[in-house]
mmCIF file of C-alpha atoms and ligand atoms in Angstrom:
data_model
loop_
_atom_site.group_PDB
_atom_site.id
_atom_site.type_symbol
_atom_site.label_atom_id
_atom_site.label_comp_id
_atom_site.label_asym_id
_atom_site.label_seq_id
_atom_site.Cartn_x
_atom_site.Cartn_y
_atom_site.Cartn_z
ATOM 1 C CA MET A 104 37.717 32.294 54.079
ATOM 2 C CA THR A 105 37.251 35.406 56.393
ATOM 3 C CA ASP A 106 35.868 38.633 55.159
ATOM 4 C CA THR A 107 39.487 39.805 54.999
ATOM 5 C CA PRO A 108 41.554 37.042 53.578
ATOM 6 C CA ARG A 109 44.806 36.431 55.106
ATOM 7 C CA LEU A 110 47.624 37.151 52.508
ATOM 8 C CA THR A 111 50.206 34.842 54.179
ATOM 9 C CA SER A 112 47.657 31.927 53.789
ATOM 10 C CA PRO A 113 48.311 30.069 50.375
ATOM 11 C CA LYS A 114 44.776 28.802 50.500
ATOM 12 C CA GLU A 115 43.210 32.129 51.230
ATOM 13 C CA VAL A 116 45.201 33.834 48.520
ATOM 14 C CA ARG A 117 44.102 31.204 46.042
ATOM 15 C CA ALA A 118 40.579 31.521 47.095
ATOM 16 C CA LEU A 119 40.784 35.347 46.726
ATOM 17 C CA LEU A 120 42.477 35.322 43.304
ATOM 18 C CA GLU A 121 39.474 32.908 42.318
ATOM 19 C CA LYS A 122 36.959 35.152 43.715
ATOM 20 C CA LEU A 123 38.481 38.114 41.754
ATOM 21 C CA GLY A 124 38.452 35.826 38.589
ATOM 22 C CA HIS A 125 42.247 36.572 38.241
ATOM 23 C CA ARG A 126 45.079 34.472 37.127
ATOM 24 C CA PRO A 127 48.507 35.540 38.185
ATOM 25 C CA ASN A 128 50.008 37.530 35.149
ATOM 26 C CA LYS A 129 53.330 36.306 34.378
ATOM 27 C CA GLY A 130 54.353 39.461 32.309
ATOM 28 C CA LEU A 131 53.692 41.614 35.366
ATOM 29 C CA GLY A 132 55.826 39.362 37.653
ATOM 30 C CA GLN A 133 52.778 38.548 39.711
ATOM 31 C CA ASN A 134 54.387 36.243 42.336
ATOM 32 C CA PHE A 135 52.780 37.077 45.489
ATOM 33 C CA LEU A 136 54.874 36.861 48.657
ATOM 34 C CA ILE A 137 52.968 34.683 51.141
ATOM 35 C CA ASP A 138 55.730 34.257 53.928
ATOM 36 C CA ALA A 139 55.115 36.332 56.868
ATOM 37 C CA ASN A 140 58.866 36.209 58.007
ATOM 38 C CA ILE A 141 59.939 37.469 54.778
ATOM 39 C CA LEU A 142 57.444 40.248 54.459
ATOM 40 C CA ASP A 143 58.472 41.443 57.982
ATOM 41 C CA ILE A 144 62.053 41.404 56.933
ATOM 42 C CA ILE A 145 61.307 43.641 53.990
ATOM 43 C CA ALA A 146 59.272 46.124 56.354
ATOM 44 C CA ASN A 147 61.911 46.071 59.048
ATOM 45 C CA THR A 148 64.754 46.652 56.610
ATOM 46 C CA ALA A 149 63.057 49.883 55.539
ATOM 47 C CA GLU A 150 63.438 51.199 59.228
ATOM 48 C CA ILE A 151 60.167 53.255 58.756
ATOM 49 C CA GLN A 152 59.586 56.045 61.261
ATOM 50 C CA PRO A 153 56.079 57.082 62.168
ATOM 51 C CA SER A 154 56.564 60.558 60.234
ATOM 52 C CA GLU A 155 57.865 59.212 57.081
ATOM 53 C CA SER A 156 56.157 58.731 53.669
ATOM 54 C CA VAL A 157 56.940 55.506 51.935
ATOM 55 C CA LEU A 158 56.484 54.428 48.398
ATOM 56 C CA GLU A 159 55.580 50.923 47.388
ATOM 57 C CA ILE A 160 55.880 49.937 43.684
ATOM 58 C CA GLY A 161 53.865 46.841 42.746
ATOM 59 C CA PRO A 162 51.667 46.334 45.962
ATOM 60 C CA GLY A 163 49.589 43.452 44.304
ATOM 61 C CA LEU A 164 47.017 42.184 46.767
ATOM 62 C CA GLY A 165 48.697 44.318 49.515
ATOM 63 C CA ALA A 166 50.718 41.728 51.684
ATOM 64 C CA LEU A 167 53.480 44.239 52.131
ATOM 65 C CA THR A 168 51.174 47.207 52.176
ATOM 66 C CA GLU A 169 49.489 46.151 55.194
ATOM 67 C CA ARG A 170 52.818 45.768 56.954
ATOM 68 C CA ILE A 171 53.979 49.211 56.056
ATOM 69 C CA LEU A 172 50.766 51.026 56.599
ATOM 70 C CA PRO A 173 50.761 51.036 60.457
ATOM 71 C CA ARG A 174 54.503 52.050 60.475
ATOM 72 C CA ALA A 175 54.382 54.928 58.140
ATOM 73 C CA GLY A 176 53.130 58.565 58.336
ATOM 74 C CA SER A 177 51.771 58.073 54.805
ATOM 75 C CA VAL A 178 52.159 55.295 52.007
ATOM 76 C CA THR A 179 51.808 55.906 48.280
ATOM 77 C CA CYS A 180 51.504 52.851 45.968
ATOM 78 C CA ILE A 181 51.969 52.417 42.172
ATOM 79 C CA GLU A 182 50.216 49.438 40.629
ATOM 80 C CA LYS A 183 49.712 48.727 37.036
ATOM 81 C CA ASP A 184 47.049 45.880 37.203
ATOM 82 C CA PRO A 185 43.519 47.134 37.261
ATOM 83 C CA THR A 186 42.204 44.080 39.120
ATOM 84 C CA MET A 187 44.892 44.675 41.864
ATOM 85 C CA VAL A 188 44.082 48.300 42.027
ATOM 86 C CA LYS A 189 40.178 47.584 42.612
ATOM 87 C CA TYR A 190 41.023 45.080 45.149
ATOM 88 C CA LEU A 191 43.493 47.281 47.032
ATOM 89 C CA LYS A 192 41.048 50.144 47.115
ATOM 90 C CA SER A 193 38.443 47.882 48.684
ATOM 91 C CA ARG A 194 40.754 46.598 51.194
ATOM 92 C CA PHE A 195 42.788 49.639 52.425
ATOM 93 C CA SER A 196 41.664 53.307 52.780
ATOM 94 C CA GLU A 197 44.369 55.341 54.339
ATOM 95 C CA PHE A 198 46.758 55.413 51.287
ATOM 96 C CA THR A 199 47.384 57.008 47.992
ATOM 97 C CA LEU A 200 47.062 54.638 45.054
ATOM 98 C CA ILE A 201 48.444 55.706 41.728
ATOM 99 C CA GLU A 202 47.154 53.308 39.045
ATOM 100 C CA SER A 203 50.045 53.287 36.366
ATOM 101 C CA ASP A 204 53.147 51.632 35.124
ATOM 102 C CA ALA A 205 55.631 52.677 37.528
ATOM 103 C CA LEU A 206 57.903 53.516 34.547
ATOM 104 C CA ASP A 207 55.536 56.262 33.363
ATOM 105 C CA VAL A 208 55.379 57.858 36.781
ATOM 106 C CA ASP A 209 57.471 61.058 37.644
ATOM 107 C CA LEU A 210 59.328 59.272 40.579
ATOM 108 C CA ASP A 211 61.356 62.247 41.360
ATOM 109 C CA ALA A 212 58.440 64.501 41.806
ATOM 110 C CA LEU A 213 57.024 62.006 44.446
ATOM 111 C CA PHE A 214 60.404 62.213 46.155
ATOM 112 C CA ALA A 215 60.565 65.892 45.917
ATOM 113 C CA GLY A 216 57.127 65.693 47.632
ATOM 114 C CA GLY A 217 58.587 64.071 50.671
ATOM 115 C CA ILE A 218 58.706 60.236 50.181
ATOM 116 C CA THR A 219 62.016 59.189 51.606
ATOM 117 C CA LYS A 220 61.772 55.456 51.651
ATOM 118 C CA VAL A 221 60.944 52.958 49.248
ATOM 119 C CA ALA A 222 59.678 49.292 50.306
ATOM 120 C CA ALA A 223 58.838 46.719 47.391
ATOM 121 C CA ASN A 224 58.612 43.277 46.070
ATOM 122 C CA LEU A 225 59.369 44.564 42.689
ATOM 123 C CA PRO A 226 58.206 43.153 39.293
ATOM 124 C CA TYR A 227 61.312 41.352 38.164
ATOM 125 C CA SER A 228 61.115 42.361 34.496
ATOM 126 C CA VAL A 229 61.544 46.119 35.355
ATOM 127 C CA ALA A 230 63.494 45.902 38.751
ATOM 128 C CA SER A 231 67.011 46.866 37.302
ATOM 129 C CA ARG A 232 65.534 49.679 35.235
ATOM 130 C CA LEU A 233 63.446 51.072 38.315
ATOM 131 C CA MET A 234 66.562 50.855 40.556
ATOM 132 C CA VAL A 235 68.604 52.901 38.094
ATOM 133 C CA ASP A 236 65.759 55.271 37.471
ATOM 134 C CA ILE A 237 65.332 55.849 41.184
ATOM 135 C CA ALA A 238 69.236 56.274 41.927
ATOM 136 C CA GLU A 239 69.244 58.817 39.055
ATOM 137 C CA CYS A 240 66.573 61.050 40.838
ATOM 138 C CA ALA A 241 67.641 64.344 42.129
ATOM 139 C CA HIS A 242 65.582 63.730 45.221
ATOM 140 C CA ARG A 243 66.576 60.109 45.578
ATOM 141 C CA PRO A 244 65.078 58.508 48.679
ATOM 142 C CA GLU A 245 67.271 57.779 51.584
ATOM 143 C CA LEU A 246 66.627 54.055 51.829
ATOM 144 C CA MET A 247 65.183 51.321 49.871
ATOM 145 C CA SER A 248 64.119 47.833 51.024
ATOM 146 C CA LEU A 249 63.585 45.756 47.873
ATOM 147 C CA THR A 250 62.812 42.221 46.924
ATOM 148 C CA ILE A 251 64.377 41.392 43.584
ATOM 149 C CA GLN A 252 65.657 38.319 41.470
ATOM 150 C CA LYS A 253 68.679 36.802 43.279
ATOM 151 C CA GLU A 254 70.860 37.080 40.274
ATOM 152 C CA VAL A 255 70.167 40.847 39.929
ATOM 153 C CA ALA A 256 70.865 41.254 43.801
ATOM 154 C CA ASP A 257 74.354 39.672 43.088
ATOM 155 C CA ARG A 258 74.893 42.243 40.372
ATOM 156 C CA LEU A 259 73.774 45.116 42.876
ATOM 157 C CA VAL A 260 76.064 44.156 45.637
ATOM 158 C CA SER A 261 79.164 42.888 43.917
ATOM 159 C CA PRO A 262 82.510 44.654 44.275
ATOM 160 C CA GLU A 263 84.823 45.323 41.526
ATOM 161 C CA GLY A 264 86.722 42.155 40.319
ATOM 162 C CA SER A 265 83.671 40.026 40.924
ATOM 163 C CA LYS A 266 82.172 38.186 37.950
ATOM 164 C CA HIS A 267 78.794 39.937 38.804
ATOM 165 C CA TYR A 268 80.100 43.513 38.958
ATOM 166 C CA GLY A 269 79.003 45.625 36.212
ATOM 167 C CA ILE A 270 76.731 48.562 35.060
ATOM 168 C CA LEU A 271 73.846 47.935 37.585
ATOM 169 C CA SER A 272 76.605 47.746 40.444
ATOM 170 C CA ILE A 273 78.357 51.003 39.397
ATOM 171 C CA LEU A 274 75.243 53.167 38.379
ATOM 172 C CA THR A 275 73.468 52.316 41.751
ATOM 173 C CA GLY A 276 76.529 52.044 43.687
ATOM 174 C CA ALA A 277 77.671 55.771 42.788
ATOM 175 C CA PHE A 278 74.708 56.835 45.000
ATOM 176 C CA TYR A 279 73.693 53.811 47.227
ATOM 177 C CA LYS A 280 75.461 51.383 49.550
ATOM 178 C CA ASN A 281 73.828 48.079 48.632
ATOM 179 C CA THR A 282 73.772 45.144 50.740
ATOM 180 C CA LEU A 283 72.063 41.593 50.535
ATOM 181 C CA VAL A 284 69.820 40.966 53.538
ATOM 182 C CA LYS A 285 68.132 37.713 52.960
ATOM 183 C CA LYS A 286 67.886 35.077 50.072
ATOM 184 C CA ILE A 287 64.476 33.885 49.471
ATOM 185 C CA SER A 288 63.365 30.586 48.420
ATOM 186 C CA PRO A 289 60.754 30.245 45.455
ATOM 187 C CA THR A 290 58.565 28.518 47.988
ATOM 188 C CA CYS A 291 57.793 31.866 49.688
ATOM 189 C CA PHE A 292 55.760 33.008 46.785
ATOM 190 C CA LEU A 293 52.395 32.025 45.091
ATOM 191 C CA PRO A 294 52.890 30.892 42.518
ATOM 192 C CA PRO A 295 56.573 30.143 42.896
ATOM 193 C CA PRO A 296 58.903 31.791 40.459
ATOM 194 C CA LYS A 297 61.543 29.587 38.733
ATOM 195 C CA VAL A 298 64.354 31.504 40.421
ATOM 196 C CA TRP A 299 65.676 32.498 44.022
ATOM 197 C CA SER A 300 65.041 36.131 45.067
ATOM 198 C CA ALA A 301 66.654 38.138 47.623
ATOM 199 C CA VAL A 302 65.874 41.162 49.905
ATOM 200 C CA VAL A 303 68.351 43.941 49.444
ATOM 201 C CA LYS A 304 68.869 47.143 51.395
ATOM 202 C CA MET A 305 69.908 50.357 49.525
ATOM 203 C CA GLU A 306 71.302 53.126 51.644
ATOM 204 C CA ARG A 307 71.809 56.562 50.177
ATOM 205 C CA ARG A 308 75.378 57.676 50.333
ATOM 206 C CA GLU A 309 75.834 61.070 52.240
ATOM 207 C CA VAL A 310 78.070 62.212 49.292
ATOM 208 C CA PRO A 311 77.474 60.638 45.986
ATOM 209 C CA ILE A 312 80.624 59.276 44.309
ATOM 210 C CA VAL A 313 79.718 61.030 41.114
ATOM 211 C CA GLY A 314 78.665 64.686 40.902
ATOM 212 C CA ASN A 315 75.280 65.567 39.108
ATOM 213 C CA ALA A 316 77.193 67.369 36.416
ATOM 214 C CA ASP A 317 79.528 64.485 35.701
ATOM 215 C CA TYR A 318 76.837 61.884 35.795
ATOM 216 C CA PRO A 319 75.713 61.714 32.159
ATOM 217 C CA MET A 320 79.234 61.356 30.987
ATOM 218 C CA PHE A 321 80.007 58.801 33.752
ATOM 219 C CA LYS A 322 77.084 56.648 32.755
ATOM 220 C CA ASN A 323 77.920 56.757 29.058
ATOM 221 C CA LEU A 324 81.563 55.930 29.759
ATOM 222 C CA VAL A 325 80.693 52.928 31.913
ATOM 223 C CA LYS A 326 78.112 51.578 29.508
ATOM 224 C CA SER A 327 80.335 51.912 26.529
ATOM 225 C CA CYS A 328 83.292 50.374 28.375
ATOM 226 C CA PHE A 329 81.164 47.386 29.665
ATOM 227 C CA SER A 330 80.054 46.665 26.135
ATOM 228 C CA GLN A 331 83.442 45.552 25.557
ATOM 229 C CA ARG A 332 84.216 44.159 29.195
ATOM 230 C CA ARG A 333 86.832 41.717 28.088
ATOM 231 C CA LYS A 334 89.023 44.306 26.508
ATOM 232 C CA GLN A 335 91.839 46.307 28.389
ATOM 233 C CA ILE A 336 90.538 49.869 29.260
ATOM 234 C CA GLY A 337 93.421 51.458 27.406
ATOM 235 C CA THR A 338 92.354 49.773 24.189
ATOM 236 C CA ILE A 339 88.919 50.639 24.631
ATOM 237 C CA LEU A 340 89.524 54.397 25.208
ATOM 238 C CA LYS A 341 91.732 54.529 22.382
ATOM 239 C CA LYS A 342 89.039 53.222 20.128
ATOM 240 C CA LEU A 343 86.712 55.905 21.619
ATOM 241 C CA GLY A 344 89.074 58.447 20.433
ATOM 242 C CA VAL A 345 90.377 59.558 23.747
ATOM 243 C CA SER A 346 93.888 61.162 23.754
ATOM 244 C CA PRO A 347 96.476 60.962 25.552
ATOM 245 C CA VAL A 348 95.054 57.696 27.105
ATOM 246 C CA ASP A 349 98.016 56.695 29.110
ATOM 247 C CA ASP A 350 98.272 60.100 30.929
ATOM 248 C CA LEU A 351 94.534 60.227 31.580
ATOM 249 C CA LEU A 352 94.507 56.667 32.909
ATOM 250 C CA ALA A 353 97.455 57.194 35.144
ATOM 251 C CA ASP A 354 95.983 60.284 36.734
ATOM 252 C CA ALA A 355 92.805 58.162 37.494
ATOM 253 C CA GLY A 356 94.894 55.699 39.096
ATOM 254 C CA ILE A 357 94.190 53.090 36.494
ATOM 255 C CA GLU A 358 96.435 50.713 34.434
ATOM 256 C CA HIS A 359 96.209 50.594 30.570
ATOM 257 C CA SER A 360 95.870 46.840 30.769
ATOM 258 C CA GLU A 361 92.980 46.775 33.440
ATOM 259 C CA ARG A 362 89.600 45.321 32.421
ATOM 260 C CA PRO A 363 86.357 47.329 33.221
ATOM 261 C CA GLU A 364 85.361 44.822 35.649
ATOM 262 C CA ARG A 365 88.369 45.588 37.826
ATOM 263 C CA ILE A 366 87.944 49.336 38.062
ATOM 264 C CA ASP A 367 86.182 50.498 41.288
ATOM 265 C CA ILE A 368 83.495 53.218 41.190
ATOM 266 C CA GLU A 369 85.676 55.872 42.675
ATOM 267 C CA ARG A 370 88.065 55.348 39.675
ATOM 268 C CA TRP A 371 85.376 55.405 37.053
ATOM 269 C CA ALA A 372 84.267 58.757 38.735
ATOM 270 C CA ALA A 373 87.994 60.095 38.573
ATOM 271 C CA LEU A 374 88.263 59.224 34.958
ATOM 272 C CA THR A 375 84.857 60.872 34.109
ATOM 273 C CA ARG A 376 86.237 64.002 35.941
ATOM 274 C CA LEU A 377 89.543 63.952 33.841
ATOM 275 C CA LEU A 378 87.648 63.440 30.639
ATOM 276 C CA SER A 379 85.343 66.144 31.161
HETATM 277 N N1 SAM B 804 53.825 43.369 46.676
HETATM 278 C C1 SAM B 804 52.922 42.165 46.271
HETATM 279 C C2 SAM B 804 53.497 41.012 47.055
HETATM 280 O O1 SAM B 804 54.771 41.169 47.541
HETATM 281 O O2 SAM B 804 52.881 39.942 47.038
HETATM 282 C C3 SAM B 804 53.047 41.866 44.719
HETATM 283 C C4 SAM B 804 54.397 41.836 44.305
HETATM 284 S S1 SAM B 804 54.542 41.252 42.554
HETATM 285 C C5 SAM B 804 56.163 40.600 42.532
HETATM 286 C C6 SAM B 804 54.657 42.557 41.596
HETATM 287 C C7 SAM B 804 53.443 43.747 41.505
HETATM 288 O O3 SAM B 804 53.880 44.623 40.698
HETATM 289 C C8 SAM B 804 52.254 42.998 40.774
HETATM 290 O O4 SAM B 804 51.209 43.410 41.583
HETATM 291 C C9 SAM B 804 52.276 43.512 39.456
HETATM 292 O O5 SAM B 804 50.925 43.676 38.973
HETATM 293 C C10 SAM B 804 52.848 44.866 39.615
HETATM 294 N N2 SAM B 804 53.464 45.551 38.427
HETATM 295 C C11 SAM B 804 54.139 44.857 37.458
HETATM 296 N N3 SAM B 804 54.732 45.585 36.610
HETATM 297 C C12 SAM B 804 54.351 46.864 37.119
HETATM 298 C C13 SAM B 804 54.681 48.157 36.606
HETATM 299 N N4 SAM B 804 55.507 48.261 35.556
HETATM 300 N N5 SAM B 804 54.352 49.288 37.310
HETATM 301 C C14 SAM B 804 53.606 49.157 38.392
HETATM 302 N N6 SAM B 804 53.236 47.939 38.996
HETATM 303 C C15 SAM B 804 53.653 46.793 38.167
#
């Protein structure tokens, strides 16, 4: 092994982890990307300009960090594992490292401070929550290039009518255009996860589908209705005490008998506006 281990070499990563006395932590989703091609795809998808400030959540040993650093004006990382933090500090100097659970960090303050892009191989247990939290930020970033579980990627990119369409598609889709860039085999990680993954690109919409003032009600409405996704929207709204249901639905362009999974984001937004 050289002084600076190659993070795309399974052998060198194994040796490094051993040297650090570290066993990948399943609870923290520590499946390290060791495939150079996939790492390049994540970095390229972020379309980083030299003047830009980029956020990476969960840098781990730094395989993606070392690709982002030369492209960006500045890089901020949030990492929860103290062993990873110590190693990152020894490996890189020109970056800001926040040792914390990303869920406890005021992300909106980071974005307000000028971070415009997010690139990350997200810890899978908190990926959905983080994507929604970021989408809800007042200063949400203009583009995110993320590796997430394939099943979650399907939910992120699915249009209405698809069996994967639901709360995640709608809450993120209100603010971002989400696309699947590349499916990733478990063999691209060390240790390999049990599931396939995918790189997704989230591009901020110029005009959000839902306004800030309407968003809390929009979110409540979507969550309540999807908790009964097999029922007809008219029946659900009646149970929620909405009146007169059919007039409201007609004004929003929705039929009484439609199921939540068939209603596109624009019509959820229209329904929210009418309800408020
Ligand atoms: N970026 C590295 C790579 O691609 O090889 C590591 C990605 S690994 C899937 C997820 C990383 O997120 C781990 O380093 C883990 O310690 C870190 N992590 C897990 N949960 C976290 C959290 N809630 N906040 C911040 N970092 C977290």
